mmCIF file of the C-alpha atoms, coordinates in Angstrom:
data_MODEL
# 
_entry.id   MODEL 
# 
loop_
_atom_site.group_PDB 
_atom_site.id 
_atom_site.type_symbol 
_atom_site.label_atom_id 
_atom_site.label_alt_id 
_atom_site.label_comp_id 
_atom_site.label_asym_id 
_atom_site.label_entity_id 
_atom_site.label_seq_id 
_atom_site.pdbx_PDB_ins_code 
_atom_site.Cartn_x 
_atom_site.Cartn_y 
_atom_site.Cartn_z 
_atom_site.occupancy 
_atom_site.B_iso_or_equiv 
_atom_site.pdbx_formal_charge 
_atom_site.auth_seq_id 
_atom_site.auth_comp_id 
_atom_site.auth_asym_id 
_atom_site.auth_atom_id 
_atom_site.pdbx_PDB_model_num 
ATOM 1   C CA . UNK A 1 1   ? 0.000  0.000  0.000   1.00 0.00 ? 1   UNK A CA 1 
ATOM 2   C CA . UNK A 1 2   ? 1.088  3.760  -1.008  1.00 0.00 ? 2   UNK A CA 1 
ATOM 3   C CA . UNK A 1 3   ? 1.792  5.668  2.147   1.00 0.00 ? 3   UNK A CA 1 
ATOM 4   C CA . UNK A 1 4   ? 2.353  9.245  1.094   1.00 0.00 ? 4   UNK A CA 1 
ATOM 5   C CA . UNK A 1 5   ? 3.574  10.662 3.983   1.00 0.00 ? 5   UNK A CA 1 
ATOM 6   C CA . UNK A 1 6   ? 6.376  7.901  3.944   1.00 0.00 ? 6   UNK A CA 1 
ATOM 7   C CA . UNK A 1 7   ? 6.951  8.952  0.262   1.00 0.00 ? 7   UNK A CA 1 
ATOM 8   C CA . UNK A 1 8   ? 7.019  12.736 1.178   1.00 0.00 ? 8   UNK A CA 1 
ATOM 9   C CA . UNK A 1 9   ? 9.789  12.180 3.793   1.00 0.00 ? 9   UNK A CA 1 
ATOM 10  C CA . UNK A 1 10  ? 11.526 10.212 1.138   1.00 0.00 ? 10  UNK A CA 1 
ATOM 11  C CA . UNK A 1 11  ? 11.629 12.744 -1.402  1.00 0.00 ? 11  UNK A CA 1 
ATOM 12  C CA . UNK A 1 12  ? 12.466 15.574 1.444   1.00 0.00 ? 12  UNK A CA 1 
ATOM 13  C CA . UNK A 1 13  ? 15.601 13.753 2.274   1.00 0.00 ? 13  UNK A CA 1 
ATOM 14  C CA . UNK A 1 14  ? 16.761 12.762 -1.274  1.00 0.00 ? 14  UNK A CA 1 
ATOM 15  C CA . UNK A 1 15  ? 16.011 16.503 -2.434  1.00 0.00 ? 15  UNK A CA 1 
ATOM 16  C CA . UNK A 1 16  ? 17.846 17.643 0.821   1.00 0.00 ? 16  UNK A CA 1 
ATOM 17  C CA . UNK A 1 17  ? 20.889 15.498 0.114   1.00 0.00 ? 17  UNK A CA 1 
ATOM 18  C CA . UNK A 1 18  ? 20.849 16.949 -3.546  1.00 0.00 ? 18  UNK A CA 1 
ATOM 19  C CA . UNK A 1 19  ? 20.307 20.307 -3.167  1.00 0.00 ? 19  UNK A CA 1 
ATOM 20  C CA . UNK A 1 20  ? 23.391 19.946 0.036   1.00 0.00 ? 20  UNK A CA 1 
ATOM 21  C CA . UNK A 1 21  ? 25.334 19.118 -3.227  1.00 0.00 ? 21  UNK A CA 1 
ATOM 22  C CA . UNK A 1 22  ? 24.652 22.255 -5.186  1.00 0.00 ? 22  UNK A CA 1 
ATOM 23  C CA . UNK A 1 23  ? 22.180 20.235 -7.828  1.00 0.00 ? 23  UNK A CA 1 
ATOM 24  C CA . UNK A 1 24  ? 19.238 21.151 -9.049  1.00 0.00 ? 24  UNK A CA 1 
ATOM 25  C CA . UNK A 1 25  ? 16.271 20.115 -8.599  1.00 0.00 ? 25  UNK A CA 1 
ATOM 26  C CA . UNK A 1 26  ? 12.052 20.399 -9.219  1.00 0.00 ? 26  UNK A CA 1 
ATOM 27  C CA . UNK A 1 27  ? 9.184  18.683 -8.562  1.00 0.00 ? 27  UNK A CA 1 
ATOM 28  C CA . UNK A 1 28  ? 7.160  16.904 -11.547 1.00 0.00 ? 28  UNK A CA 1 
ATOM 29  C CA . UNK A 1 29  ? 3.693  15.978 -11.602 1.00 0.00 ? 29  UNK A CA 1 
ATOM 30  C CA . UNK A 1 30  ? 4.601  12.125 -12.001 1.00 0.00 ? 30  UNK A CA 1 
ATOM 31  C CA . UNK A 1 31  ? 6.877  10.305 -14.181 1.00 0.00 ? 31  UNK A CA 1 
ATOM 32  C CA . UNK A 1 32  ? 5.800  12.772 -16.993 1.00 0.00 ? 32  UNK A CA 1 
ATOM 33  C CA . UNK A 1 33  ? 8.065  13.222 -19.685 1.00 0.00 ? 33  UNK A CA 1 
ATOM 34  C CA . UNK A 1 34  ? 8.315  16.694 -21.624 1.00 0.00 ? 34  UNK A CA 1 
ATOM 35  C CA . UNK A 1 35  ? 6.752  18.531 -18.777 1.00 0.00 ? 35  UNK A CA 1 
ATOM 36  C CA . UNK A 1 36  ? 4.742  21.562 -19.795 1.00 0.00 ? 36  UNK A CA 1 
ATOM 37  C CA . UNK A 1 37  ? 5.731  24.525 -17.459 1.00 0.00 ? 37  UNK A CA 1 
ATOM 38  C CA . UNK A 1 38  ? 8.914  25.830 -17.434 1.00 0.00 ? 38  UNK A CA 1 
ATOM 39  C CA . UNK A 1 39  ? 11.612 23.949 -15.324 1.00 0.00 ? 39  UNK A CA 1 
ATOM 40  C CA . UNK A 1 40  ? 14.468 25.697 -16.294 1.00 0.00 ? 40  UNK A CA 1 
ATOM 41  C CA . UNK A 1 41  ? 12.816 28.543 -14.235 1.00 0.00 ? 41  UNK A CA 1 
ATOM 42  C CA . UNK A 1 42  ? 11.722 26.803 -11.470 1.00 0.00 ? 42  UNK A CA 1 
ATOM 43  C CA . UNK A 1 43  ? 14.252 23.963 -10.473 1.00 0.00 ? 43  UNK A CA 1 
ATOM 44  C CA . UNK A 1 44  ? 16.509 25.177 -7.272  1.00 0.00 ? 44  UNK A CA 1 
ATOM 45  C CA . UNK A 1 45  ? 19.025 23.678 -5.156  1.00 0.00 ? 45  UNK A CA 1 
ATOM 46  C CA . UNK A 1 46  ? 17.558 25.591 -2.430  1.00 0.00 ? 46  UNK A CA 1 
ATOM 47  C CA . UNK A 1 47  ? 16.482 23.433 -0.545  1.00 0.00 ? 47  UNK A CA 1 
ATOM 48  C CA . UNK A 1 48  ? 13.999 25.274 1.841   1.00 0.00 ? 48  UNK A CA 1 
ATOM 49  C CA . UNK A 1 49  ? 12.619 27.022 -2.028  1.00 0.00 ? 49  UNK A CA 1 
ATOM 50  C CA . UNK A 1 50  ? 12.052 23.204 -3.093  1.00 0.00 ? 50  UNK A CA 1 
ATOM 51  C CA . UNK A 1 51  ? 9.779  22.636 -0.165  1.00 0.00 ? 51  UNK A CA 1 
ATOM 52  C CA . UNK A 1 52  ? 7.992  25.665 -0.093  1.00 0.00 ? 52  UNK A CA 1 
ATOM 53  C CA . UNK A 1 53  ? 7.166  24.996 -3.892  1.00 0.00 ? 53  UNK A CA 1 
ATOM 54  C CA . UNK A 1 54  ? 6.116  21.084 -3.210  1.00 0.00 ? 54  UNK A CA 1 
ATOM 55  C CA . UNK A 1 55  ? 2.458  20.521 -3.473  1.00 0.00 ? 55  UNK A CA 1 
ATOM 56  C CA . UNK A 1 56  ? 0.772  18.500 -0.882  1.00 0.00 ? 56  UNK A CA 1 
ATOM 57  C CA . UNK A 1 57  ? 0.079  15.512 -3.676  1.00 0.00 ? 57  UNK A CA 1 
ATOM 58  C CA . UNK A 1 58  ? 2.608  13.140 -4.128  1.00 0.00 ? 58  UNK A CA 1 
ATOM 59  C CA . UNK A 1 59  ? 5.312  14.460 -7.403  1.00 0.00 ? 59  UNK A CA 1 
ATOM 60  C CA . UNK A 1 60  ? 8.508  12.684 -9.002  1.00 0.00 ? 60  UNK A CA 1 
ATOM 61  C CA . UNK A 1 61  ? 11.592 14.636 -8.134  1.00 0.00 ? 61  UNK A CA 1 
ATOM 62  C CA . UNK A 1 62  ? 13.684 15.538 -10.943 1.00 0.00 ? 62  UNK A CA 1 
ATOM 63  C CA . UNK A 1 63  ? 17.514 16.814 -10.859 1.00 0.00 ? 63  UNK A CA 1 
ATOM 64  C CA . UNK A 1 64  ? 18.934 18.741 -14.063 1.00 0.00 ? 64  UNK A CA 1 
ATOM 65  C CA . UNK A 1 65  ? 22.242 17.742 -15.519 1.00 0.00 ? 65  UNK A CA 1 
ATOM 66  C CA . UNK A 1 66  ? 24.979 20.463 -16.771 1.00 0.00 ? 66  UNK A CA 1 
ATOM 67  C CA . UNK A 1 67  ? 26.834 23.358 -15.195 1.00 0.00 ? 67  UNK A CA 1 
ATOM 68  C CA . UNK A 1 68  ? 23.705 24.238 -13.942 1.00 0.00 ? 68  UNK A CA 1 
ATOM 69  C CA . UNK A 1 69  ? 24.154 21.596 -11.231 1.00 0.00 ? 69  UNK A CA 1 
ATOM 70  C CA . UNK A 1 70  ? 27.742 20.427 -12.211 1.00 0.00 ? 70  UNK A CA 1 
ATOM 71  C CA . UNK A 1 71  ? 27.148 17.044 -13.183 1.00 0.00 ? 71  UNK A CA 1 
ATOM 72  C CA . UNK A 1 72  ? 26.366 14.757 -15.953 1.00 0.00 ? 72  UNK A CA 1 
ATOM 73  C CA . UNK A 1 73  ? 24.157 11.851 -16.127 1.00 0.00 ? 73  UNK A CA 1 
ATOM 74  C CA . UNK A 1 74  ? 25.614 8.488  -18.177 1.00 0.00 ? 74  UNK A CA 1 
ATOM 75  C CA . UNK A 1 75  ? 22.746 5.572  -18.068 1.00 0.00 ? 75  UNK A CA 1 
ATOM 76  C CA . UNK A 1 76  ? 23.723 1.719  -18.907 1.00 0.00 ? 76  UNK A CA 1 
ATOM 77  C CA . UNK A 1 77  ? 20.722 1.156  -20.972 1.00 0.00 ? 77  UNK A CA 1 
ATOM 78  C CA . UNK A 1 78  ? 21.853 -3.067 -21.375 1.00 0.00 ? 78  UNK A CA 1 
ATOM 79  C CA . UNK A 1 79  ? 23.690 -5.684 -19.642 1.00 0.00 ? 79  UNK A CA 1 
ATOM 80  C CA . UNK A 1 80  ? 27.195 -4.312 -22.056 1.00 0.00 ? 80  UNK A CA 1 
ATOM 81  C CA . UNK A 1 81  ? 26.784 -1.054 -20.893 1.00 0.00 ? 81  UNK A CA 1 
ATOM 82  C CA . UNK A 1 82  ? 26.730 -1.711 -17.366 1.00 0.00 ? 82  UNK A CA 1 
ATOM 83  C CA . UNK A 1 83  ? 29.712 -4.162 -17.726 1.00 0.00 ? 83  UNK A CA 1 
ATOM 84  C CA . UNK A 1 84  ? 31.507 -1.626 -19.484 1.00 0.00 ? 84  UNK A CA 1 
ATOM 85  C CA . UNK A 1 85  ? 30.394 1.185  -17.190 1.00 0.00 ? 85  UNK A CA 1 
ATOM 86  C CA . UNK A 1 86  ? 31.495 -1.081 -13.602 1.00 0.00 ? 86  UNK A CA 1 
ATOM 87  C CA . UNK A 1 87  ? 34.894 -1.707 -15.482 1.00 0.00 ? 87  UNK A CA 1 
ATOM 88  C CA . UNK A 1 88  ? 35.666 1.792  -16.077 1.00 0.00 ? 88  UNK A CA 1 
ATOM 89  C CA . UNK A 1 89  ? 34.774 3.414  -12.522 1.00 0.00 ? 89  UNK A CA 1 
ATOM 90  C CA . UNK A 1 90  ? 36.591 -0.070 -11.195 1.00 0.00 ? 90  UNK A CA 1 
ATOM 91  C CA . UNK A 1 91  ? 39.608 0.654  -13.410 1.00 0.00 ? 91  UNK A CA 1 
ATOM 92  C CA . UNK A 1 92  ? 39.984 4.548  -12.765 1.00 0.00 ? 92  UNK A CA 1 
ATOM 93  C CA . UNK A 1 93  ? 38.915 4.490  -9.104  1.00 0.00 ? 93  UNK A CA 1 
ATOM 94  C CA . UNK A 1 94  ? 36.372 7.187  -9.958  1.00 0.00 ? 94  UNK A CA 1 
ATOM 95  C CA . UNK A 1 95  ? 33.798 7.778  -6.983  1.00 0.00 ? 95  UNK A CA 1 
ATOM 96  C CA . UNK A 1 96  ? 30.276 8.720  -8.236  1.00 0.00 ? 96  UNK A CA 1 
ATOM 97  C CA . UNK A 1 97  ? 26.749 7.850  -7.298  1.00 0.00 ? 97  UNK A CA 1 
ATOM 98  C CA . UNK A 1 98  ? 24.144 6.119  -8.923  1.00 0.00 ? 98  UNK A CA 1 
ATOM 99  C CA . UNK A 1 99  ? 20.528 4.822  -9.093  1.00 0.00 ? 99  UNK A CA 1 
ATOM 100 C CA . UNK A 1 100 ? 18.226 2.617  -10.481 1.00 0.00 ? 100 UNK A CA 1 
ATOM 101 C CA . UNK A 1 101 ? 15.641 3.470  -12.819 1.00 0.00 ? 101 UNK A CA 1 
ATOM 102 C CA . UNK A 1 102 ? 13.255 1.104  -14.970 1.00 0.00 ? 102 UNK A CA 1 
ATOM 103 C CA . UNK A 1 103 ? 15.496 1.172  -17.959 1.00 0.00 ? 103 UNK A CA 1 
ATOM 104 C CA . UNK A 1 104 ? 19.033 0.942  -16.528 1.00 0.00 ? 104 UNK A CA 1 
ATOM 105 C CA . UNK A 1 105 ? 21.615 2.253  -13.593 1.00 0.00 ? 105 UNK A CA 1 
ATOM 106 C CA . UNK A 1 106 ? 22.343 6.016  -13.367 1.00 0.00 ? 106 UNK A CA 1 
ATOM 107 C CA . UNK A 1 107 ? 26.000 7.326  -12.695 1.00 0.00 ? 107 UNK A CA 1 
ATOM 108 C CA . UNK A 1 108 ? 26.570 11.122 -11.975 1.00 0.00 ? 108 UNK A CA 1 
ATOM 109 C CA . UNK A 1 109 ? 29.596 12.562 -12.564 1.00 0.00 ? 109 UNK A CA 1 
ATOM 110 C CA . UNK A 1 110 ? 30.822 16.049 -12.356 1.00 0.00 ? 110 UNK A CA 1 
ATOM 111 C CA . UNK A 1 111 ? 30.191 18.260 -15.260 1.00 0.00 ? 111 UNK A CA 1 
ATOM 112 C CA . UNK A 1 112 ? 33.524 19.468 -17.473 1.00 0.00 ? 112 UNK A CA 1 
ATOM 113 C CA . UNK A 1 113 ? 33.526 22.532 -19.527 1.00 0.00 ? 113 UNK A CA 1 
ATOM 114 C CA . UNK A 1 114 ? 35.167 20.826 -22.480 1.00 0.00 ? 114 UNK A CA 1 
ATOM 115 C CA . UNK A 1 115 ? 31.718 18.735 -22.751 1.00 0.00 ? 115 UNK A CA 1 
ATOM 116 C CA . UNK A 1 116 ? 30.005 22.159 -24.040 1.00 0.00 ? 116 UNK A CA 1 
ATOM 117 C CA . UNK A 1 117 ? 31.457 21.512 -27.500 1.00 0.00 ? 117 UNK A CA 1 
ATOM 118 C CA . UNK A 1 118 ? 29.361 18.083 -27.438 1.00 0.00 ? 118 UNK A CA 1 
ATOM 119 C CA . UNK A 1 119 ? 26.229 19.623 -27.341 1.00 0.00 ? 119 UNK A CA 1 
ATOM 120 C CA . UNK A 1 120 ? 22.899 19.244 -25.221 1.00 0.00 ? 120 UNK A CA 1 
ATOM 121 C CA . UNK A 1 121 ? 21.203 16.097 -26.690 1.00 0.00 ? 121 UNK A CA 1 
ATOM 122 C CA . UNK A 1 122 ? 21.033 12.947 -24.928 1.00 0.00 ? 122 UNK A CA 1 
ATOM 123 C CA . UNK A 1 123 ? 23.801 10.880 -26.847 1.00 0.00 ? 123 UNK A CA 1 
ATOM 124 C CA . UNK A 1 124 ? 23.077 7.250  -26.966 1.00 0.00 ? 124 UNK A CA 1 
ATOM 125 C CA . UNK A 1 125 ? 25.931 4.901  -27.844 1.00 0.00 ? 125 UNK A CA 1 
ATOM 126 C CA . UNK A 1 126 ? 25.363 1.466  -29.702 1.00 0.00 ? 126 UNK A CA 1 
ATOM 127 C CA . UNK A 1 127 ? 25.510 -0.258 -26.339 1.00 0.00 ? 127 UNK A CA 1 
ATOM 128 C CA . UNK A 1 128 ? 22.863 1.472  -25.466 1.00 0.00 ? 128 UNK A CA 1 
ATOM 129 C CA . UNK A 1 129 ? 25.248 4.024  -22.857 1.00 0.00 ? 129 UNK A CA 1 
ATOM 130 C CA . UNK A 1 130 ? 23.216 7.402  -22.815 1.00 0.00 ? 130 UNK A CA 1 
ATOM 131 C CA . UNK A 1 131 ? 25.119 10.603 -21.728 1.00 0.00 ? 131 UNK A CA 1 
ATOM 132 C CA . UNK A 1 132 ? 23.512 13.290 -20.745 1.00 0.00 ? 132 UNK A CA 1 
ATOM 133 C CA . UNK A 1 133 ? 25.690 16.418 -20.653 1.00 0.00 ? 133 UNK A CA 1 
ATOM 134 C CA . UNK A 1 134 ? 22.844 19.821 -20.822 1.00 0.00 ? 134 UNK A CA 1 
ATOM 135 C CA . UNK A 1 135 ? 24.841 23.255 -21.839 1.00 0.00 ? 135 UNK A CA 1 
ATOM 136 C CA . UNK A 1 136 ? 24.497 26.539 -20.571 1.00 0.00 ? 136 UNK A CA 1 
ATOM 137 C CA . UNK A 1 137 ? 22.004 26.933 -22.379 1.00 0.00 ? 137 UNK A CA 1 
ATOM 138 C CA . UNK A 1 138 ? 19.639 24.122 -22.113 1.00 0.00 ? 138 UNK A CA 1 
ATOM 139 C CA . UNK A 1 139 ? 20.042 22.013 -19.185 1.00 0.00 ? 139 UNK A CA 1 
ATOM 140 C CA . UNK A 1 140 ? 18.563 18.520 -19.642 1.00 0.00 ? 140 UNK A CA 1 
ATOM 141 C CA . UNK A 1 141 ? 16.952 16.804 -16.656 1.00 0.00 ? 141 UNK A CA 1 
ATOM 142 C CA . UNK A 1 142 ? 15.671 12.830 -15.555 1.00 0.00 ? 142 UNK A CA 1 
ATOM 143 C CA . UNK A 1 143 ? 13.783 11.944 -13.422 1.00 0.00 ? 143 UNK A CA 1 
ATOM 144 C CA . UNK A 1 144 ? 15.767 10.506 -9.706  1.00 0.00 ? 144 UNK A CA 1 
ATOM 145 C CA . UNK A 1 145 ? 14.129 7.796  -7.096  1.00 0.00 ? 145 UNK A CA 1 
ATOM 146 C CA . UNK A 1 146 ? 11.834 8.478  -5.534  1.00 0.00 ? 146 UNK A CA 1 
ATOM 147 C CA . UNK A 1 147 ? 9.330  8.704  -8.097  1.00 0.00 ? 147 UNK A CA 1 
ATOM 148 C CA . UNK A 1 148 ? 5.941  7.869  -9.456  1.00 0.00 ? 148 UNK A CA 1 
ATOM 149 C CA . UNK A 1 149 ? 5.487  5.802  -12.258 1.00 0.00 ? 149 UNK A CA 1 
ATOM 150 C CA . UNK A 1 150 ? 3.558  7.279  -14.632 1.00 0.00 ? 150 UNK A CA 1 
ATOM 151 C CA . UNK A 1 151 ? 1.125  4.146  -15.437 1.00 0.00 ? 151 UNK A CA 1 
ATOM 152 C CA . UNK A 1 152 ? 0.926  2.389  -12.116 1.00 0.00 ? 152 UNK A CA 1 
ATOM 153 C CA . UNK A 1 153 ? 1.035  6.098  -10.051 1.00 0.00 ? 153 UNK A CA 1 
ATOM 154 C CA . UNK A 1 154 ? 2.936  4.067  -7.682  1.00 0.00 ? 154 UNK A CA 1 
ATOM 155 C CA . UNK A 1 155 ? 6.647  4.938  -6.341  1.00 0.00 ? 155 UNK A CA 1 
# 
Protein backbone atom coordinates (compact mmCIF):
# COMPACT_ATOMS: atom_id res chain seq x y z
CA UNK A 1 0.00 0.00 0.00
CA UNK A 2 1.09 3.76 -1.01
CA UNK A 3 1.79 5.67 2.15
CA UNK A 4 2.35 9.25 1.09
CA UNK A 5 3.57 10.66 3.98
CA UNK A 6 6.38 7.90 3.94
CA UNK A 7 6.95 8.95 0.26
CA UNK A 8 7.02 12.74 1.18
CA UNK A 9 9.79 12.18 3.79
CA UNK A 10 11.53 10.21 1.14
CA UNK A 11 11.63 12.74 -1.40
CA UNK A 12 12.47 15.57 1.44
CA UNK A 13 15.60 13.75 2.27
CA UNK A 14 16.76 12.76 -1.27
CA UNK A 15 16.01 16.50 -2.43
CA UNK A 16 17.85 17.64 0.82
CA UNK A 17 20.89 15.50 0.11
CA UNK A 18 20.85 16.95 -3.55
CA UNK A 19 20.31 20.31 -3.17
CA UNK A 20 23.39 19.95 0.04
CA UNK A 21 25.33 19.12 -3.23
CA UNK A 22 24.65 22.25 -5.19
CA UNK A 23 22.18 20.24 -7.83
CA UNK A 24 19.24 21.15 -9.05
CA UNK A 25 16.27 20.11 -8.60
CA UNK A 26 12.05 20.40 -9.22
CA UNK A 27 9.18 18.68 -8.56
CA UNK A 28 7.16 16.90 -11.55
CA UNK A 29 3.69 15.98 -11.60
CA UNK A 30 4.60 12.12 -12.00
CA UNK A 31 6.88 10.31 -14.18
CA UNK A 32 5.80 12.77 -16.99
CA UNK A 33 8.06 13.22 -19.68
CA UNK A 34 8.31 16.69 -21.62
CA UNK A 35 6.75 18.53 -18.78
CA UNK A 36 4.74 21.56 -19.80
CA UNK A 37 5.73 24.53 -17.46
CA UNK A 38 8.91 25.83 -17.43
CA UNK A 39 11.61 23.95 -15.32
CA UNK A 40 14.47 25.70 -16.29
CA UNK A 41 12.82 28.54 -14.24
CA UNK A 42 11.72 26.80 -11.47
CA UNK A 43 14.25 23.96 -10.47
CA UNK A 44 16.51 25.18 -7.27
CA UNK A 45 19.03 23.68 -5.16
CA UNK A 46 17.56 25.59 -2.43
CA UNK A 47 16.48 23.43 -0.55
CA UNK A 48 14.00 25.27 1.84
CA UNK A 49 12.62 27.02 -2.03
CA UNK A 50 12.05 23.20 -3.09
CA UNK A 51 9.78 22.64 -0.16
CA UNK A 52 7.99 25.67 -0.09
CA UNK A 53 7.17 25.00 -3.89
CA UNK A 54 6.12 21.08 -3.21
CA UNK A 55 2.46 20.52 -3.47
CA UNK A 56 0.77 18.50 -0.88
CA UNK A 57 0.08 15.51 -3.68
CA UNK A 58 2.61 13.14 -4.13
CA UNK A 59 5.31 14.46 -7.40
CA UNK A 60 8.51 12.68 -9.00
CA UNK A 61 11.59 14.64 -8.13
CA UNK A 62 13.68 15.54 -10.94
CA UNK A 63 17.51 16.81 -10.86
CA UNK A 64 18.93 18.74 -14.06
CA UNK A 65 22.24 17.74 -15.52
CA UNK A 66 24.98 20.46 -16.77
CA UNK A 67 26.83 23.36 -15.19
CA UNK A 68 23.70 24.24 -13.94
CA UNK A 69 24.15 21.60 -11.23
CA UNK A 70 27.74 20.43 -12.21
CA UNK A 71 27.15 17.04 -13.18
CA UNK A 72 26.37 14.76 -15.95
CA UNK A 73 24.16 11.85 -16.13
CA UNK A 74 25.61 8.49 -18.18
CA UNK A 75 22.75 5.57 -18.07
CA UNK A 76 23.72 1.72 -18.91
CA UNK A 77 20.72 1.16 -20.97
CA UNK A 78 21.85 -3.07 -21.38
CA UNK A 79 23.69 -5.68 -19.64
CA UNK A 80 27.20 -4.31 -22.06
CA UNK A 81 26.78 -1.05 -20.89
CA UNK A 82 26.73 -1.71 -17.37
CA UNK A 83 29.71 -4.16 -17.73
CA UNK A 84 31.51 -1.63 -19.48
CA UNK A 85 30.39 1.18 -17.19
CA UNK A 86 31.50 -1.08 -13.60
CA UNK A 87 34.89 -1.71 -15.48
CA UNK A 88 35.67 1.79 -16.08
CA UNK A 89 34.77 3.41 -12.52
CA UNK A 90 36.59 -0.07 -11.19
CA UNK A 91 39.61 0.65 -13.41
CA UNK A 92 39.98 4.55 -12.76
CA UNK A 93 38.91 4.49 -9.10
CA UNK A 94 36.37 7.19 -9.96
CA UNK A 95 33.80 7.78 -6.98
CA UNK A 96 30.28 8.72 -8.24
CA UNK A 97 26.75 7.85 -7.30
CA UNK A 98 24.14 6.12 -8.92
CA UNK A 99 20.53 4.82 -9.09
CA UNK A 100 18.23 2.62 -10.48
CA UNK A 101 15.64 3.47 -12.82
CA UNK A 102 13.25 1.10 -14.97
CA UNK A 103 15.50 1.17 -17.96
CA UNK A 104 19.03 0.94 -16.53
CA UNK A 105 21.62 2.25 -13.59
CA UNK A 106 22.34 6.02 -13.37
CA UNK A 107 26.00 7.33 -12.70
CA UNK A 108 26.57 11.12 -11.97
CA UNK A 109 29.60 12.56 -12.56
CA UNK A 110 30.82 16.05 -12.36
CA UNK A 111 30.19 18.26 -15.26
CA UNK A 112 33.52 19.47 -17.47
CA UNK A 113 33.53 22.53 -19.53
CA UNK A 114 35.17 20.83 -22.48
CA UNK A 115 31.72 18.73 -22.75
CA UNK A 116 30.00 22.16 -24.04
CA UNK A 117 31.46 21.51 -27.50
CA UNK A 118 29.36 18.08 -27.44
CA UNK A 119 26.23 19.62 -27.34
CA UNK A 120 22.90 19.24 -25.22
CA UNK A 121 21.20 16.10 -26.69
CA UNK A 122 21.03 12.95 -24.93
CA UNK A 123 23.80 10.88 -26.85
CA UNK A 124 23.08 7.25 -26.97
CA UNK A 125 25.93 4.90 -27.84
CA UNK A 126 25.36 1.47 -29.70
CA UNK A 127 25.51 -0.26 -26.34
CA UNK A 128 22.86 1.47 -25.47
CA UNK A 129 25.25 4.02 -22.86
CA UNK A 130 23.22 7.40 -22.81
CA UNK A 131 25.12 10.60 -21.73
CA UNK A 132 23.51 13.29 -20.74
CA UNK A 133 25.69 16.42 -20.65
CA UNK A 134 22.84 19.82 -20.82
CA UNK A 135 24.84 23.26 -21.84
CA UNK A 136 24.50 26.54 -20.57
CA UNK A 137 22.00 26.93 -22.38
CA UNK A 138 19.64 24.12 -22.11
CA UNK A 139 20.04 22.01 -19.19
CA UNK A 140 18.56 18.52 -19.64
CA UNK A 141 16.95 16.80 -16.66
CA UNK A 142 15.67 12.83 -15.56
CA UNK A 143 13.78 11.94 -13.42
CA UNK A 144 15.77 10.51 -9.71
CA UNK A 145 14.13 7.80 -7.10
CA UNK A 146 11.83 8.48 -5.53
CA UNK A 147 9.33 8.70 -8.10
CA UNK A 148 5.94 7.87 -9.46
CA UNK A 149 5.49 5.80 -12.26
CA UNK A 150 3.56 7.28 -14.63
CA UNK A 151 1.13 4.15 -15.44
CA UNK A 152 0.93 2.39 -12.12
CA UNK A 153 1.03 6.10 -10.05
CA UNK A 154 2.94 4.07 -7.68
CA UNK A 155 6.65 4.94 -6.34
Amino acid sequence: MFNEAIYRQSTARTAQWLCGHKIQIFALNFATKGAKFSWNETCTSDFDEFMSMLPDRPVSLAMVFGPKSNVIDIEADSADADALMKYLVAESGVKTISYQSRSGIHRLFRWEPRFAHLGTRKMIMPIKLGVRLGTAEKALYSICPPSIHEETRQP
